[in-house]
Short mmCIF file of C-alpha atoms and ligand atoms in Angstrom, two decimals:
data_model
loop_
_atom_site.label_atom_id
_atom_site.label_comp_id
_atom_site.label_asym_id
_atom_site.label_seq_id
_atom_site.Cartn_x
_atom_site.Cartn_y
_atom_site.Cartn_z
CA UNK A 101 0.16 -0.05 0.07
CA UNK A 102 1.34 3.47 -0.93
CA UNK A 103 1.83 5.94 2.09
CA UNK A 104 -1.22 8.41 1.66
CA UNK A 105 -1.23 11.92 2.92
CA UNK A 106 -4.10 13.22 5.10
CA UNK A 107 -6.27 15.71 3.19
CA UNK A 108 -9.71 14.24 5.15
CA UNK A 109 -10.68 17.95 6.31
CA UNK A 110 -8.87 19.88 3.47
CA UNK A 111 -12.00 21.12 1.56
CA UNK A 112 -14.97 22.80 3.34
CA UNK A 113 -17.48 20.11 4.59
CA UNK A 114 -21.14 21.00 4.22
CA UNK A 115 -21.87 18.85 7.20
CA UNK A 116 -19.58 17.79 9.73
CA UNK A 117 -20.20 14.16 11.38
CA UNK A 118 -18.47 12.89 14.32
CA UNK A 119 -15.01 11.38 13.78
CA UNK A 120 -14.96 7.75 12.98
CA UNK A 121 -12.17 5.38 12.71
CA UNK A 122 -13.16 4.27 9.16
CA UNK A 123 -11.36 3.02 5.93
CA UNK A 124 -10.73 6.44 5.01
CA UNK A 125 -8.86 7.38 8.28
CA UNK A 126 -7.07 4.20 8.22
CA UNK A 127 -5.79 4.87 4.83
CA UNK A 128 -4.03 7.97 6.10
CA UNK A 129 -3.79 7.04 9.51
CA UNK A 130 0.18 6.87 10.00
CA UNK A 131 0.48 10.40 8.39
CA UNK A 132 -2.30 11.87 10.63
CA UNK A 133 -1.05 10.65 14.00
CA UNK A 134 2.54 11.92 13.12
CA UNK A 135 1.53 15.31 12.00
CA UNK A 136 -0.78 15.67 14.85
CA UNK A 137 0.52 14.31 17.95
CA UNK A 138 3.95 15.80 19.00
CA UNK A 139 6.44 13.23 19.69
CA UNK A 140 4.41 10.17 18.41
CA UNK A 141 7.53 8.46 17.29
CA UNK A 142 9.40 8.90 20.14
CA UNK A 143 6.40 7.99 22.51
CA UNK A 144 5.98 4.62 20.48
CA UNK A 145 9.62 3.97 20.67
CA UNK A 146 10.02 4.53 24.41
CA UNK A 147 6.88 2.45 25.06
CA UNK A 148 8.77 -0.49 23.63
CA UNK A 149 11.69 0.06 26.08
CA UNK A 150 9.52 0.53 28.79
CA UNK A 151 7.71 -2.73 27.94
CA UNK A 152 10.84 -4.62 27.82
CA UNK A 153 11.59 -3.34 31.43
CA UNK A 154 8.46 -4.26 32.94
CA UNK A 155 7.38 -7.33 30.86
CA UNK A 156 7.42 -10.47 32.97
CA UNK A 157 8.09 -14.04 31.70
CA UNK A 158 4.94 -16.14 30.82
CA UNK A 159 2.32 -12.98 30.99
CA UNK A 160 0.21 -10.88 28.65
CA UNK A 161 1.07 -7.38 27.48
CA UNK A 162 -2.07 -5.52 26.00
CA UNK A 163 -2.31 -2.73 23.56
CA UNK A 164 -5.76 -1.22 23.91
CA UNK A 165 -7.09 0.84 21.25
CA UNK A 166 -4.06 -0.41 19.07
CA UNK A 167 -5.09 1.33 15.54
CA UNK A 168 -2.73 -0.05 13.07
CA UNK A 169 -0.56 -1.93 16.01
CA UNK A 170 2.42 0.32 16.25
CA UNK A 171 2.92 -0.11 20.08
CA UNK A 172 2.27 -3.89 19.72
CA UNK A 173 5.39 -3.95 17.11
CA UNK A 174 7.42 -1.79 19.35
CA UNK A 175 6.86 -3.93 22.17
CA UNK A 176 7.41 -7.04 20.15
CA UNK A 177 10.99 -5.78 19.09
CA UNK A 178 12.00 -5.30 22.56
CA UNK A 179 10.60 -7.79 25.02
CA UNK A 180 13.09 -10.60 25.70
CA UNK A 181 11.23 -12.13 28.79
CA UNK A 182 10.21 -15.86 27.55
CA UNK A 183 6.67 -17.02 26.87
CA UNK A 184 5.24 -13.28 26.50
CA UNK A 185 2.18 -12.71 24.48
CA UNK A 186 0.61 -9.51 23.07
CA UNK A 187 -2.83 -9.10 22.79
CA UNK A 188 -3.74 -5.88 20.84
CA UNK A 189 -7.58 -4.64 20.62
CA UNK A 190 -9.50 -2.27 18.60
CA UNK A 191 -13.19 -1.97 17.63
CA UNK A 192 -12.59 -0.47 14.40
CA UNK A 193 -12.79 -3.35 11.97
CA UNK A 194 -10.70 -1.53 9.12
CA UNK A 195 -8.22 -0.67 11.57
CA UNK A 196 -7.54 -4.29 12.56
CA UNK A 197 -7.85 -5.47 9.03
CA UNK A 198 -4.88 -3.16 8.08
CA UNK A 199 -3.12 -4.08 11.36
CA UNK A 200 -3.06 -7.69 10.55
CA UNK A 201 -1.51 -6.92 7.15
CA UNK A 202 1.13 -4.96 8.65
CA UNK A 203 1.74 -7.23 11.43
CA UNK A 204 2.43 -10.01 8.79
CA UNK A 205 5.01 -8.02 7.23
CA UNK A 206 7.03 -7.69 10.39
CA UNK A 207 9.23 -10.90 10.58
CA UNK A 208 10.39 -10.19 14.28
CA UNK A 209 10.31 -13.93 15.21
CA UNK A 210 9.75 -13.57 18.97
CA UNK A 211 6.71 -12.69 20.77
CA UNK A 212 3.54 -13.65 19.32
CA UNK A 213 0.71 -10.69 18.81
CA UNK A 214 -2.87 -11.83 18.59
CA UNK A 215 -5.26 -8.76 17.20
CA UNK A 216 -8.68 -8.88 18.07
CA UNK A 217 -11.46 -6.64 16.68
CA UNK A 218 -13.33 -6.08 19.76
CA UNK A 219 -14.49 -3.19 22.29
CA UNK A 220 -11.63 -2.88 24.90
CA UNK A 221 -14.52 -2.86 27.59
CA UNK A 222 -15.44 -6.42 26.68
CA UNK A 223 -11.76 -7.87 26.51
CA UNK A 224 -10.56 -9.80 29.58
CA UNK A 225 -7.59 -8.26 31.12
CA UNK A 226 -5.40 -11.18 32.85
CA UNK A 227 -2.22 -12.26 33.76
CA UNK A 228 -0.91 -8.95 32.50
CA UNK A 229 2.48 -7.50 32.96
CA UNK A 230 2.27 -4.53 30.53
CA UNK A 231 -0.92 -2.42 29.54
CA UNK A 232 -0.87 0.13 27.16
CA UNK A 233 -3.51 2.82 26.49
CA UNK A 234 -1.64 4.89 23.72
CA UNK A 235 -4.28 7.78 23.43
CA UNK A 236 -7.23 5.35 23.64
CA UNK A 237 -8.91 6.35 27.13
CA UNK A 238 -9.88 9.93 25.82
CA UNK A 239 -12.33 8.02 23.77
CA UNK A 240 -13.84 5.96 26.21
CA UNK A 241 -16.83 7.81 27.86
CA UNK A 242 -15.31 9.59 30.98
CA UNK A 243 -18.36 8.02 33.32
CA UNK A 244 -16.70 4.39 32.24
CA UNK A 245 -13.13 5.29 32.77
CA UNK A 246 -12.61 4.31 36.58
CA UNK A 247 -14.30 0.99 35.67
CA UNK A 248 -11.78 0.43 33.18
CA UNK A 249 -8.60 1.64 35.16
CA UNK A 250 -9.74 -0.53 38.00
CA UNK A 251 -9.99 -3.55 35.47
CA UNK A 252 -6.66 -3.04 34.23
CA UNK A 253 -5.19 -2.69 37.74
CA UNK A 254 -7.08 -5.72 38.96
CA UNK A 255 -5.67 -7.92 35.84
CA UNK A 256 -2.04 -6.68 36.37
CA UNK A 257 0.39 -8.62 38.12
CA UNK A 258 2.47 -7.01 41.19
CA UNK A 259 5.17 -5.23 39.54
CA UNK A 260 3.31 -4.73 36.22
CA UNK A 261 2.60 -1.25 34.77
CA UNK A 262 -0.02 0.77 32.78
CA UNK A 263 1.24 2.77 30.27
CA UNK A 264 -1.28 5.59 29.71
CA UNK A 265 -0.65 8.32 27.13
CA UNK A 266 -3.59 11.01 26.36
CA UNK A 267 -4.12 14.48 24.99
CA UNK A 268 -4.41 16.68 28.44
CA UNK A 269 -6.39 19.80 29.37
CA UNK A 270 -5.28 22.33 31.80
CA UNK A 271 -7.63 23.80 34.54
CA UNK A 272 -5.84 27.35 34.36
CA UNK A 273 -7.09 29.05 31.22
CA UNK A 274 -3.99 30.86 30.51
CA UNK A 275 -1.98 27.66 30.46
CA UNK A 276 -4.96 25.81 28.36
CA UNK A 277 -4.77 28.64 25.66
CA UNK A 278 -0.69 28.63 25.59
CA UNK A 279 -0.65 24.66 25.05
CA UNK A 280 -3.60 24.47 22.62
CA UNK A 281 -1.97 27.67 20.46
CA UNK A 282 1.19 25.93 20.11
CA UNK A 283 -0.58 22.60 19.43
CA UNK A 284 -2.27 24.34 16.65
CA UNK A 285 1.31 25.99 15.38
CA UNK A 286 2.59 22.64 15.62
CA UNK A 287 0.10 21.33 13.05
CA UNK A 288 0.42 24.29 10.84
CA UNK A 289 4.03 23.45 10.83
CA UNK A 290 3.28 20.07 9.80
CA UNK A 291 1.15 21.48 6.63
CA UNK A 292 -2.41 21.34 8.09
CA UNK A 293 -4.18 24.43 7.23
CA UNK A 294 -6.69 26.47 9.49
CA UNK A 295 -9.77 24.85 7.93
CA UNK A 296 -8.47 21.53 8.29
CA UNK A 297 -7.57 22.08 12.10
CA UNK A 298 -10.91 23.73 12.76
CA UNK A 299 -13.13 21.07 11.07
CA UNK A 300 -11.01 18.15 12.60
CA UNK A 301 -11.45 19.95 16.03
CA UNK A 302 -15.30 20.24 15.51
CA UNK A 303 -15.32 16.48 14.25
CA UNK A 304 -13.56 15.18 17.34
CA UNK A 305 -15.60 17.35 19.99
CA UNK A 306 -17.95 14.99 21.04
CA UNK A 307 -15.94 11.78 20.59
CA UNK A 308 -12.76 12.85 22.10
CA UNK A 309 -12.93 14.11 25.73
CA UNK A 310 -9.21 14.99 27.21
CA UNK A 311 -8.85 15.39 31.03
CA UNK A 312 -6.17 17.25 33.13
CA UNK A 313 -3.15 15.30 34.30
CA UNK A 314 -4.47 15.74 37.96
CA UNK A 315 -7.58 13.98 37.14
CA UNK A 316 -5.62 11.18 35.64
CA UNK A 317 -3.43 10.54 38.28
CA UNK A 318 -5.92 10.67 41.01
CA UNK A 319 -7.91 8.01 39.20
CA UNK A 320 -4.87 5.88 38.91
CA UNK A 321 -4.31 6.33 42.58
CA UNK A 322 -7.94 5.61 43.12
CA UNK A 323 -7.66 2.51 41.36
CA UNK A 324 -4.69 1.30 43.63
CA UNK A 325 -1.58 2.26 41.76
CA UNK A 326 1.27 2.86 43.85
CA UNK A 327 3.08 5.56 41.37
CA UNK A 328 2.07 7.27 38.38
CA UNK A 329 5.31 8.95 36.66
CA UNK A 330 4.98 11.55 34.13
CA UNK A 331 7.74 10.17 31.50
CA UNK A 332 6.53 12.35 28.58
CA UNK A 333 4.98 15.53 27.78
CA UNK A 334 5.37 17.78 24.84
CA UNK A 335 2.64 20.81 24.77
CA UNK A 336 -0.76 18.94 25.69
CA UNK A 337 0.20 15.42 25.00
CA UNK A 338 1.42 13.59 28.05
CA UNK A 339 2.53 9.71 28.76
CA UNK A 340 2.46 8.05 32.27
CA UNK A 341 3.85 5.08 33.68
CA UNK A 342 1.59 3.63 36.56
CA UNK A 343 3.12 1.01 38.83
CA UNK A 344 1.11 -1.77 40.57
C1 GEK B 531 -1.16 4.10 18.59
N1 GEK B 531 -2.70 3.32 20.12
O1 GEK B 531 -1.11 4.13 17.12
N2 GEK B 531 -12.33 -0.32 22.12
C2 GEK B 531 -11.52 -0.54 21.29
N3 GEK B 531 -10.71 0.40 20.32
C3 GEK B 531 -11.32 1.83 20.89
C4 GEK B 531 -12.03 1.98 21.47
C5 GEK B 531 -12.80 0.98 22.13
N4 GEK B 531 -14.03 1.40 22.92
N5 GEK B 531 -12.37 3.43 21.44
C6 GEK B 531 -11.66 3.62 20.69
N6 GEK B 531 -10.79 2.66 20.23
C7 GEK B 531 -2.56 3.96 18.78
C8 GEK B 531 -3.48 5.19 18.59
S1 GEK B 531 -5.89 6.04 18.23
C9 GEK B 531 -5.66 7.68 18.86
C10 GEK B 531 -4.69 5.00 19.05
C11 GEK B 531 -6.19 8.71 17.98
C12 GEK B 531 -9.81 2.81 19.08
C13 GEK B 531 -9.78 3.70 17.71
O2 GEK B 531 -10.65 2.80 16.64
C14 GEK B 531 -8.68 3.97 17.34
O3 GEK B 531 -7.81 3.07 16.55
C15 GEK B 531 -7.61 4.25 18.63
O4 GEK B 531 -8.62 3.55 19.62
C16 GEK B 531 -7.42 5.67 19.07
O5 GEK B 531 -0.24 3.93 19.33
O6 GEK B 531 -6.07 8.35 16.64
O7 GEK B 531 -5.91 10.01 18.35
#
């Protein structure tokens, strides 16, 4: 498949429908996420390194909301502990179909990856040493987030980790504006027009609900995690490693 550039929101749209991870998005997804999330490539490769540190022999590593499986591939390339299995889950059939094709091209012989098309809320989390939610929790309805984080905590072995990456908001309006404006500048610098930025923002408004870092940290604590270390932040994008 030829690499395609994201121009989904380039032309004015008569009617803006809520953002969906459909075939059109899948065909441009690697370009879209690289140009929209500051540090995406670094986040992916570092998740591989963190996973290698915390993966335990004979355990499961989960990539929840895996999209095309970038996190699973990074974990697979790094994990050296024996008998690990990676379970990658996404509820977009188009993502999973393309993800499976990309997985088949990866010749890393070690850790097996199973890609499942399902709602992550319906997948059992068990015998886990590493669970990754890389920009996925923001798409889960806020009222369901604590129950999900709790289920992840319960399914982790002691010493296991949850890696949680999210777009974040700020409670102070001036900090919110500072990060938001710079994020738009980041997107402009990556070739998106003002029209594309604003149409995409409207399409995401109801489906992607970011929260503050403090909100994530207190939820992780409420679920029982002993620490939640901020290991990455660039503008309004952050990633935490929470330890059980
Ligand atoms: C990456 N982690 O490249 N169940 C399963 N999947 C879901 C659900 C759900 N309830 N809700 C959303 N998704 C990836 C990037 S993208 C982030 C993650 C973004 C899936 C959705 O289909 C999409 O593929 C993914 O979560 C979010 O590291 O595009 O901003």
